[in-house]
Short mmCIF file of C-alpha atoms and ligand atoms in Angstrom, two decimals:
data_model
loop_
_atom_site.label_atom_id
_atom_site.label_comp_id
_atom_site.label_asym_id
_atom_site.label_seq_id
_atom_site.Cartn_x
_atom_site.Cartn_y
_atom_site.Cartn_z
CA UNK X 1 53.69 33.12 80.59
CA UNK X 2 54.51 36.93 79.28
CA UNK X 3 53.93 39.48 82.12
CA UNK X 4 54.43 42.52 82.49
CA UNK X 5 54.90 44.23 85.89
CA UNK X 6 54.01 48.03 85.63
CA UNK X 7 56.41 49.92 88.70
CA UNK X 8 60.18 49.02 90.09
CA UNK X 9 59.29 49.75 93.14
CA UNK X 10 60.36 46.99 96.27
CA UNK X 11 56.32 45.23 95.02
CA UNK X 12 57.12 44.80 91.36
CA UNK X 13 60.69 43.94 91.58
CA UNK X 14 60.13 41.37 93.85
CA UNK X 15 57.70 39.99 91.78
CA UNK X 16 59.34 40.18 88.66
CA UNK X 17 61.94 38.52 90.45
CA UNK X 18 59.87 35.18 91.27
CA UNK X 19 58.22 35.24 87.82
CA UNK X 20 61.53 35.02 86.09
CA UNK X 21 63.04 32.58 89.02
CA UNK X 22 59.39 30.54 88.16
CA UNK X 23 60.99 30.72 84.28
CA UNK X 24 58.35 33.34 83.00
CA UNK X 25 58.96 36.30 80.66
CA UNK X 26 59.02 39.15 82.15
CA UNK X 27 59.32 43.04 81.28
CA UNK X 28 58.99 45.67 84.62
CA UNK X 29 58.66 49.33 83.37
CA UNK X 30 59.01 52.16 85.45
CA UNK X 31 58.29 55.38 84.65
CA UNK X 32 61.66 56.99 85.82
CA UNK X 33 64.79 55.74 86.09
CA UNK X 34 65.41 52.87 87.50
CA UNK X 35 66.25 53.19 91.65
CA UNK X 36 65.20 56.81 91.57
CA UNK X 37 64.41 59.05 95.17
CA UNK X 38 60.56 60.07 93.59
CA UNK X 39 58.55 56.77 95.15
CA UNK X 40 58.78 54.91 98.81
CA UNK X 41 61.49 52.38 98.20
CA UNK X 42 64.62 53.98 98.05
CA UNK X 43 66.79 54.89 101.15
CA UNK X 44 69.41 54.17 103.24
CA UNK X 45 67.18 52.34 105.71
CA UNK X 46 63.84 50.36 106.19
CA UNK X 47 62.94 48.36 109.46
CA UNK X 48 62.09 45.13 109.33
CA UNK X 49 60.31 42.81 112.01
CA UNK X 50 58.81 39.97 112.85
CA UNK X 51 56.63 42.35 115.68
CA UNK X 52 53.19 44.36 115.11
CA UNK X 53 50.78 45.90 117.50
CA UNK X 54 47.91 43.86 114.45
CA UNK X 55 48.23 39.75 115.38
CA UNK X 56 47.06 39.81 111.62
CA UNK X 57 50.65 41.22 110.44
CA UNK X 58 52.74 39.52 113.36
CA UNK X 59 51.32 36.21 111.61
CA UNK X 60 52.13 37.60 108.09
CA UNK X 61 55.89 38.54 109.15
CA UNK X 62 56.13 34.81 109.61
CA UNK X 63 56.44 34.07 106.53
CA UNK X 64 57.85 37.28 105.64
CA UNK X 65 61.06 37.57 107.55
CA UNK X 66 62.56 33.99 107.13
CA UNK X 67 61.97 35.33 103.29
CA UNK X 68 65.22 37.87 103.84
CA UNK X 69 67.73 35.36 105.28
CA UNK X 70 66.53 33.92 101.88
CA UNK X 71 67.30 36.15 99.48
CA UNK X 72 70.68 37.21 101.13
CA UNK X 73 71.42 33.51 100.48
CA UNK X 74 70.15 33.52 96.85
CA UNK X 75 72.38 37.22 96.30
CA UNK X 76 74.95 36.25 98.68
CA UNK X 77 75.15 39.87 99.96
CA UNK X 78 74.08 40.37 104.16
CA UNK X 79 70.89 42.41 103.45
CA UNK X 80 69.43 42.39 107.25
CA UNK X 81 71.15 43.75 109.85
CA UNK X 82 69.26 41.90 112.76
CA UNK X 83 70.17 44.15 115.91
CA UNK X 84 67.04 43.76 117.47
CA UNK X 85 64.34 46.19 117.76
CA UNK X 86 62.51 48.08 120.96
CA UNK X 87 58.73 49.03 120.42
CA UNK X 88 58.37 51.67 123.93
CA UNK X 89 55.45 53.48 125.18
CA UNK X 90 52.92 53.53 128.93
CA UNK X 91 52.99 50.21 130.23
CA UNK X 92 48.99 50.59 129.83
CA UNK X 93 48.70 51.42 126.50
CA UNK X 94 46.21 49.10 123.97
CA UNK X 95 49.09 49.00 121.14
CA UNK X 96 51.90 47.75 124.08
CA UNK X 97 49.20 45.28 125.29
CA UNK X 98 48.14 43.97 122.01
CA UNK X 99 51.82 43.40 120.64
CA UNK X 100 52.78 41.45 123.57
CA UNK X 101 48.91 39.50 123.10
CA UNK X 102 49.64 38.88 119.53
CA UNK X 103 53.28 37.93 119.81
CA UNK X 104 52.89 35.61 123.01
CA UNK X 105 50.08 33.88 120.94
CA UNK X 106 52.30 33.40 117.62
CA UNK X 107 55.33 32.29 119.62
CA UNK X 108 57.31 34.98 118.60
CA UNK X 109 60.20 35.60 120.77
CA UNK X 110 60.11 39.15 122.97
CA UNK X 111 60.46 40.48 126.52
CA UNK X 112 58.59 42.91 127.94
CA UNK X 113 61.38 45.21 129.99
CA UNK X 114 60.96 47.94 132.58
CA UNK X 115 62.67 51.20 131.86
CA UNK X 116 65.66 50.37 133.86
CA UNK X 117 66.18 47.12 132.01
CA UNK X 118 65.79 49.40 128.44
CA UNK X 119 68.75 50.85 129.41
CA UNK X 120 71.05 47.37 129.06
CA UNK X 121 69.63 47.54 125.65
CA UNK X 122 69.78 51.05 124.75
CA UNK X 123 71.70 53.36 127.60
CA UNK X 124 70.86 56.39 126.03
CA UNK X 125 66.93 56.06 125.72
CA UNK X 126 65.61 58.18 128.50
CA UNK X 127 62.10 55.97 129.50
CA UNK X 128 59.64 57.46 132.18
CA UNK X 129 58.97 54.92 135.05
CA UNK X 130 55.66 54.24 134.31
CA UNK X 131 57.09 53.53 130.75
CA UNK X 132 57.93 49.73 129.17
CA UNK X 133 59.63 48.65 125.91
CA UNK X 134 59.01 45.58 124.28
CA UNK X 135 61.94 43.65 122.83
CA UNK X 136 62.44 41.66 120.08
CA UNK X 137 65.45 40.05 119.06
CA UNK X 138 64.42 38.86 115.65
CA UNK X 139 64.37 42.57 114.00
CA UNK X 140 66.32 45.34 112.39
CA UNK X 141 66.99 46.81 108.87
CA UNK X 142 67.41 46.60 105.29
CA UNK X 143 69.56 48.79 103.21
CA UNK X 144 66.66 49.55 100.95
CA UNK X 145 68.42 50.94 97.99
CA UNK X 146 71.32 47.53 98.21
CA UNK X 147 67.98 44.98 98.51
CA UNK X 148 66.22 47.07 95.27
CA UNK X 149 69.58 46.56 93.68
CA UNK X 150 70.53 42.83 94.54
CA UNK X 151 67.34 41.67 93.84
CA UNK X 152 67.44 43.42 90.36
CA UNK X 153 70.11 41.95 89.05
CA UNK X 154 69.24 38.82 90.36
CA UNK X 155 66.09 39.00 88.53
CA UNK X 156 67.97 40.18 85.51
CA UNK X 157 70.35 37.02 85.43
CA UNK X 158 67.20 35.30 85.40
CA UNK X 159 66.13 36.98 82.13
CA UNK X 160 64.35 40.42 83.25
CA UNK X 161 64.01 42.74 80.52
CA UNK X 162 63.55 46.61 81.44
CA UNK X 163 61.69 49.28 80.24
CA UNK X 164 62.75 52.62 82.24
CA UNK X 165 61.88 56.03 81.44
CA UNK X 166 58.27 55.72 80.02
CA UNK X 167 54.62 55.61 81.98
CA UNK X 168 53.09 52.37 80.79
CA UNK X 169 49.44 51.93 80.80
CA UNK X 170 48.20 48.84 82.09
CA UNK X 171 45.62 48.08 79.60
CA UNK X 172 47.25 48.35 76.47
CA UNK X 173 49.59 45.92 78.08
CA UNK X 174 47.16 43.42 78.64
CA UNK X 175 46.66 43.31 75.19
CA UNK X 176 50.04 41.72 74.69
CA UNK X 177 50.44 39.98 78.10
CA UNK X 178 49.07 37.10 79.28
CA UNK X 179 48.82 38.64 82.85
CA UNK X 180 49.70 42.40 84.19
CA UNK X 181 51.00 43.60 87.52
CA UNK X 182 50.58 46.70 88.98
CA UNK X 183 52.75 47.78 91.52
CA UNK X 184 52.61 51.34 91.42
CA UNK X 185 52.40 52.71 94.63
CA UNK X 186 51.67 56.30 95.25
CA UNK X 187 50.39 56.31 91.45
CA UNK X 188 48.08 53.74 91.41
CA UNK X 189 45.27 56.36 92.10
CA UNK X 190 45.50 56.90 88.31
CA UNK X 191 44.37 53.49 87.78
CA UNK X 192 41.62 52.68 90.37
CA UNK X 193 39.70 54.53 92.89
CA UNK X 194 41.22 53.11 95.54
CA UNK X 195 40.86 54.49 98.94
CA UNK X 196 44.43 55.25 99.83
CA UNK X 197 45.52 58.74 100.48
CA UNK X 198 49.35 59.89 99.51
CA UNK X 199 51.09 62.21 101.92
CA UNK X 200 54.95 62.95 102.09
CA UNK X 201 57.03 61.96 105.27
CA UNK X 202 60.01 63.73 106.70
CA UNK X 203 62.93 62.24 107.99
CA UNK X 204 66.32 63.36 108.90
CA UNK X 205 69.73 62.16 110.87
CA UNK X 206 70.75 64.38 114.55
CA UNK X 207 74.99 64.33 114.70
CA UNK X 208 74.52 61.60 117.79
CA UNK X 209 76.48 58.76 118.13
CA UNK X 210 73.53 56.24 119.25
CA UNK X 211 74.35 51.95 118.55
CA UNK X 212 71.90 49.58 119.70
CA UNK X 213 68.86 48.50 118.04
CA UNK X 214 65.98 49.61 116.19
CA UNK X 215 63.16 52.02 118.25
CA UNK X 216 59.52 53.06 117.89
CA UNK X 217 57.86 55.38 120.40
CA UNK X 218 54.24 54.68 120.97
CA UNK X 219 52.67 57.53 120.19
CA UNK X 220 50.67 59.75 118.11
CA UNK X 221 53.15 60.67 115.98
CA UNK X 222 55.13 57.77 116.19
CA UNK X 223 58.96 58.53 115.74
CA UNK X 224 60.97 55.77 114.79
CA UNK X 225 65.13 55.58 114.70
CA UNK X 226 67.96 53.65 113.80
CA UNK X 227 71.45 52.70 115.00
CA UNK X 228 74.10 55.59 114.10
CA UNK X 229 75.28 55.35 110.60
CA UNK X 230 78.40 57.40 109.42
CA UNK X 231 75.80 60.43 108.89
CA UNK X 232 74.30 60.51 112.30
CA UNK X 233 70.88 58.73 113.52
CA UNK X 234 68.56 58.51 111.27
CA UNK X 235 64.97 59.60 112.74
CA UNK X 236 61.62 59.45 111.33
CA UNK X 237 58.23 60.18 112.00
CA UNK X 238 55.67 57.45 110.75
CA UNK X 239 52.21 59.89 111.50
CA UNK X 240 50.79 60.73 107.89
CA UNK X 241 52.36 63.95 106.35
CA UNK X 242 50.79 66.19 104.39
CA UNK X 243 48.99 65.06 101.60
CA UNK X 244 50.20 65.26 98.01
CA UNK X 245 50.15 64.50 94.50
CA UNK X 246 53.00 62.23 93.83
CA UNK X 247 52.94 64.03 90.44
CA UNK X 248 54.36 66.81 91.82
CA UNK X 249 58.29 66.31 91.74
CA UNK X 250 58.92 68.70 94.98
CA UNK X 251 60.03 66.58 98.00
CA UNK X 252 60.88 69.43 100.12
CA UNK X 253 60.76 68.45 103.99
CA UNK X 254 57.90 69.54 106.68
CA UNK X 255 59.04 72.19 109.11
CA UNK X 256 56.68 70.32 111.75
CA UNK X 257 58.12 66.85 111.26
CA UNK X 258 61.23 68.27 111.39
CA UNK X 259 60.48 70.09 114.54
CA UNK X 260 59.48 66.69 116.32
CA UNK X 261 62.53 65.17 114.90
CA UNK X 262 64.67 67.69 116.88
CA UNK X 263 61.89 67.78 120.11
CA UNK X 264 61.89 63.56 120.17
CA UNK X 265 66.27 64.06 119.99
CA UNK X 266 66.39 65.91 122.55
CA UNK X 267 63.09 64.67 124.68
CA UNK X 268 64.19 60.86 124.13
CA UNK X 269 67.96 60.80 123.83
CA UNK X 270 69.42 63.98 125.62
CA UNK X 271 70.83 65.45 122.36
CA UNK X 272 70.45 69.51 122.80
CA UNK X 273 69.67 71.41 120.12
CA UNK X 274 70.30 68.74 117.48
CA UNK X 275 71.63 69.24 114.06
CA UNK X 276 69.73 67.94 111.71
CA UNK X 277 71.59 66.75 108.36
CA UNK X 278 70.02 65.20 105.24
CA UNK X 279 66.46 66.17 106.15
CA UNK X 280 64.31 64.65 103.36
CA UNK X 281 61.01 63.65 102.43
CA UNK X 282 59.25 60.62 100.48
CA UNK X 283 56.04 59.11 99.92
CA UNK X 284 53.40 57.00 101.78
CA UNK X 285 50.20 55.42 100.30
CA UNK X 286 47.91 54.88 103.14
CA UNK X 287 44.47 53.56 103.97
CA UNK X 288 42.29 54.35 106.80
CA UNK X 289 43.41 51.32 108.27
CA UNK X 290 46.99 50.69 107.33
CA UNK X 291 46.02 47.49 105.99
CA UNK X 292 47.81 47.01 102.25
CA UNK X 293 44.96 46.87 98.76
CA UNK X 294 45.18 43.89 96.48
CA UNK X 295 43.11 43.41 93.53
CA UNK X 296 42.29 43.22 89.95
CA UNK X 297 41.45 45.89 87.31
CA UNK X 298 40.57 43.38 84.77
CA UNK X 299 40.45 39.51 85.08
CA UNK X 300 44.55 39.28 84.40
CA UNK X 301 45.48 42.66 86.02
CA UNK X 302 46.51 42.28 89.29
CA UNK X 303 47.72 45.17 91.70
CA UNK X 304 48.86 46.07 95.39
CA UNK X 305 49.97 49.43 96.44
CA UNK X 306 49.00 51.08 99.46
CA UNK X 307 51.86 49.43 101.73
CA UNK X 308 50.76 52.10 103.97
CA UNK X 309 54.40 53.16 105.72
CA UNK X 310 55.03 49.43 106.46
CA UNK X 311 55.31 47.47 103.07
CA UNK X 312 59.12 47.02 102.56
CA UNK X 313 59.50 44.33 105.09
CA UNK X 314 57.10 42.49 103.40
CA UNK X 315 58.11 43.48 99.71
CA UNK X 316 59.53 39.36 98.94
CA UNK X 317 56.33 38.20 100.26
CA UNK X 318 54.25 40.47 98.38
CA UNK X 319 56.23 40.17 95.43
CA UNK X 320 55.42 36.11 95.76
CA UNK X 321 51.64 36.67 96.38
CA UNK X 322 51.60 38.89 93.22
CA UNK X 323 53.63 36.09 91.68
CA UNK X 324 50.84 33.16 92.72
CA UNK X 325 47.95 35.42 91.51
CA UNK X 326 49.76 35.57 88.41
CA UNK X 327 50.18 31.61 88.45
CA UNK X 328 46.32 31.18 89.66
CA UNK X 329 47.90 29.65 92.69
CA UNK X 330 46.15 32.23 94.61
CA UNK X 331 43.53 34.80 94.10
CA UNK X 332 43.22 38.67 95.86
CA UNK X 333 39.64 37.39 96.43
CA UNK X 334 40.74 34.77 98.88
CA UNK X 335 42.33 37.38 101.30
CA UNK X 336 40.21 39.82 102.58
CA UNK X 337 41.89 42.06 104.56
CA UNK X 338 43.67 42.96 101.55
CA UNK X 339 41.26 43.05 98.99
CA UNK X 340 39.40 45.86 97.10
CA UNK X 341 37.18 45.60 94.18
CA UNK X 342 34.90 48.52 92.92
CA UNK X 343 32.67 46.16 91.55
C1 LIG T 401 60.26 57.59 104.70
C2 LIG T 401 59.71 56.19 104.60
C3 LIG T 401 60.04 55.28 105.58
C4 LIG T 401 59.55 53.99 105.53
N1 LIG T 401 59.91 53.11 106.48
C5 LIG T 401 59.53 51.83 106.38
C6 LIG T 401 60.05 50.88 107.29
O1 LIG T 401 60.83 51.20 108.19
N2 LIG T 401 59.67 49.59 107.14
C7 LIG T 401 58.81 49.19 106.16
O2 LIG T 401 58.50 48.00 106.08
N3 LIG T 401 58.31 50.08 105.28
C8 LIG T 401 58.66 51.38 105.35
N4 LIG T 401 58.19 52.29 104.46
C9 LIG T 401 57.19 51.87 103.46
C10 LIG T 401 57.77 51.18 102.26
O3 LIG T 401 58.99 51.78 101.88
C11 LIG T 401 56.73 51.20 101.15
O4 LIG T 401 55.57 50.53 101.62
C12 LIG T 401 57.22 50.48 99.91
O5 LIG T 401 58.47 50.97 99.50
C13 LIG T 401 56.19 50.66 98.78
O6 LIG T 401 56.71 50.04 97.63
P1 LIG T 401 55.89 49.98 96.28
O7 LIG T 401 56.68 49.11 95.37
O8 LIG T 401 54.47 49.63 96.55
O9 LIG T 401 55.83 51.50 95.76
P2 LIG T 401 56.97 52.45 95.13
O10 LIG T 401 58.27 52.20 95.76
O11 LIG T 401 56.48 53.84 95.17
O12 LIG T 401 57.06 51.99 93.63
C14 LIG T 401 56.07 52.32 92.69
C15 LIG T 401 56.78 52.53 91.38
O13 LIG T 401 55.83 52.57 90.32
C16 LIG T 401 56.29 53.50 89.36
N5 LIG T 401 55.16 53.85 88.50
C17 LIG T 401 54.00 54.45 88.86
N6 LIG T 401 53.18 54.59 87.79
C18 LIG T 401 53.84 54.08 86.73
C19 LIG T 401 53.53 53.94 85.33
N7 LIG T 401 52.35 54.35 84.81
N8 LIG T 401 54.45 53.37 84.52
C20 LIG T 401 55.63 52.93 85.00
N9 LIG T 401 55.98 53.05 86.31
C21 LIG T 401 55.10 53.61 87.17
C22 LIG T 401 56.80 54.64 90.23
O14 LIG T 401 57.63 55.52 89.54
C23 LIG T 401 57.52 53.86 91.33
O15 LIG T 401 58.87 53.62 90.99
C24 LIG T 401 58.68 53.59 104.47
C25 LIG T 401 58.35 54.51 103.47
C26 LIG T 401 58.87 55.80 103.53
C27 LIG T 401 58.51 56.74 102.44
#
């Protein structure tokens, strides 16, 4: 088959990477260059788990995670750095209680630990005692800009042809194509009505020295961390930003997120007055719900965007489903917590 996969985001260069592994020809464009800091995919970090508060994407993580020991074995490069990850919050609260409900029921290995036992896991994570972490071994993260990269080329040994630099329409490909994906994340507004807003999310790194695992704090805003790098820890916040035309090329950081950066430093780890270095801001492409959008814009145009703050952990998987919609293995009609259709 000729595809062509519109986006080089994680979505279409995972999929372009099974087509051409599946022997199809296949040409991804992208509008910019290729690996640039304008989309969601790029970065230093991305966590990836087997764990959700939603049974629906513990079970979908099943699949998804054995999917990176794959691909490290198919690039030969260590991709996942599995140190584990700690999902914290009140000992009461409906997303701690569901997480440990979905995960117990999926056989999914965690413990549920009390804030003294956190510390054996993470000394400097200050935990209220009415406060629990959930633990799960089989988590950690990617090195999003190395997986974009290794995954690339692999694709390209397998006969990927690029076009970089140029927006690509969708429809006039389909004209030439026996089937077109579209994986174009914060754009694909321009191409369907979907209900998915884009907003732009801060992160930045405190000078702390913190090793351990991966962290989420339940709460509203939801920071999230990782272990020290050279650069410092890397802190984000995953509550929607303010929302944004992706057109618009400023990335500039919010003062607010930053501010709960340096409040959830200091409130959570101890670190006074943090420094914050590298503070920078990308884009999410959410829905109400958080749940991803899958669907077609003609009979043999397929798309997902929306990954809603969570899709990189899943980008192999979602590059494969893209890849069996292509094949008429599967059909976005047949899952329906993804699906959208204007029709
Ligand atoms: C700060 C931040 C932290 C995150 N943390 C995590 C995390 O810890 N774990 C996790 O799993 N997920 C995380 N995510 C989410 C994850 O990174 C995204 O869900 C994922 O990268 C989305 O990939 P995508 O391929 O759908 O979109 P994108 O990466 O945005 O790719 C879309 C591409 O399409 C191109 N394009 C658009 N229109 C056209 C056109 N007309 N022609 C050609 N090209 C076009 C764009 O230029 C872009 O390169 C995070 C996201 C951000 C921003």
């Amino acid at each position: 088959m000729k595809v062509a996969i519109v986006g080089a985001g994680i979505c279409g260069i995972s999929a372009a990477l099974t087509l051409c592994q599946r022997g199809h020809e296949v040409t991804l464009h992208e509008q910019f260059e290729l690996f640039h800091d304008l989309g969601s995919s790029h970065g230093a970090s991305r966590i990836v788990r087997r764990a959700y508060p939603d049974a629906f994407y513990t079970a979908c993580m099943a699949e998804a995670y054995p999917m990176w020991h794959d691909l490290e074995v198919a690039v030969n490069q260590k991709l996942l750095h599995e140190c584990g990850l700690l999902y914290f919050g009140d000992r009461d609260s409906e997303n701690i209680l569901c997480l440990a409900d979905g995960l117990r029921s999926l056989n999914v290995p965690f413990e549920v630990l009390s804030s003294a036992q956190t510390k054996a896991k993470l000394p400097e994570l200050r935990l209220h005692p009415n406060e629990v972490s959930i633990w799960t071994p089989q988590a950690g993260w990617v090195d999003a800009n190395l997986a974009n990269r290794a995954m690339f080329d692999l694709a390209s040994a397998n006969g990927l042809e690029i076009q970089q630099g140029m927006k690509a329409d969708p429809y006039s490909l389909a004209k030439h194509h026996d089937v077109v994906i579209v994986t174009a994340g914060a754009w694909m507004t321009k191409f369907a009505p979907i209900p998915a807003q884009v907003t732009l999310q801060t992160f930045a790194y405190i000078d702390a020295k913190i090793d351990g695992p991966v962290w989420i704090e339940d709460s509203y805003d939801q920071p999230y961390g990782f272990p020290s790098s050279p650069e410092g820890q890397k802190i984000g916040i995953h509550r929607a930003g303010p929302v944004v035309d992706p057109g618009n090329p400023s990335r500039n950081p919010s003062e607010e997120y930053l501010s709960i950066i340096r409040e959830t430093a200091s409130r959570r780890f101890g670190v006074e007055n943090p420094t914050l270095k590298h503070a920078k801001a990308c884009l999410y492409t959410t829905t109400r719900t958080d749940d991803f959008l899958m669907g077609r814009l003609a009979p043999n145009i397929f798309f997902a965007s929306a990954c809603s703050g969570h899709g990189f952990k899943m980008g192999p998987w979602i590059g494969r489903l893209l890849a069996d919609f292509a094949e008429a293995k599967d059909a976005p009609e047949k899952h329906s917590r993804f699906y959208w259709t204007d029709i």
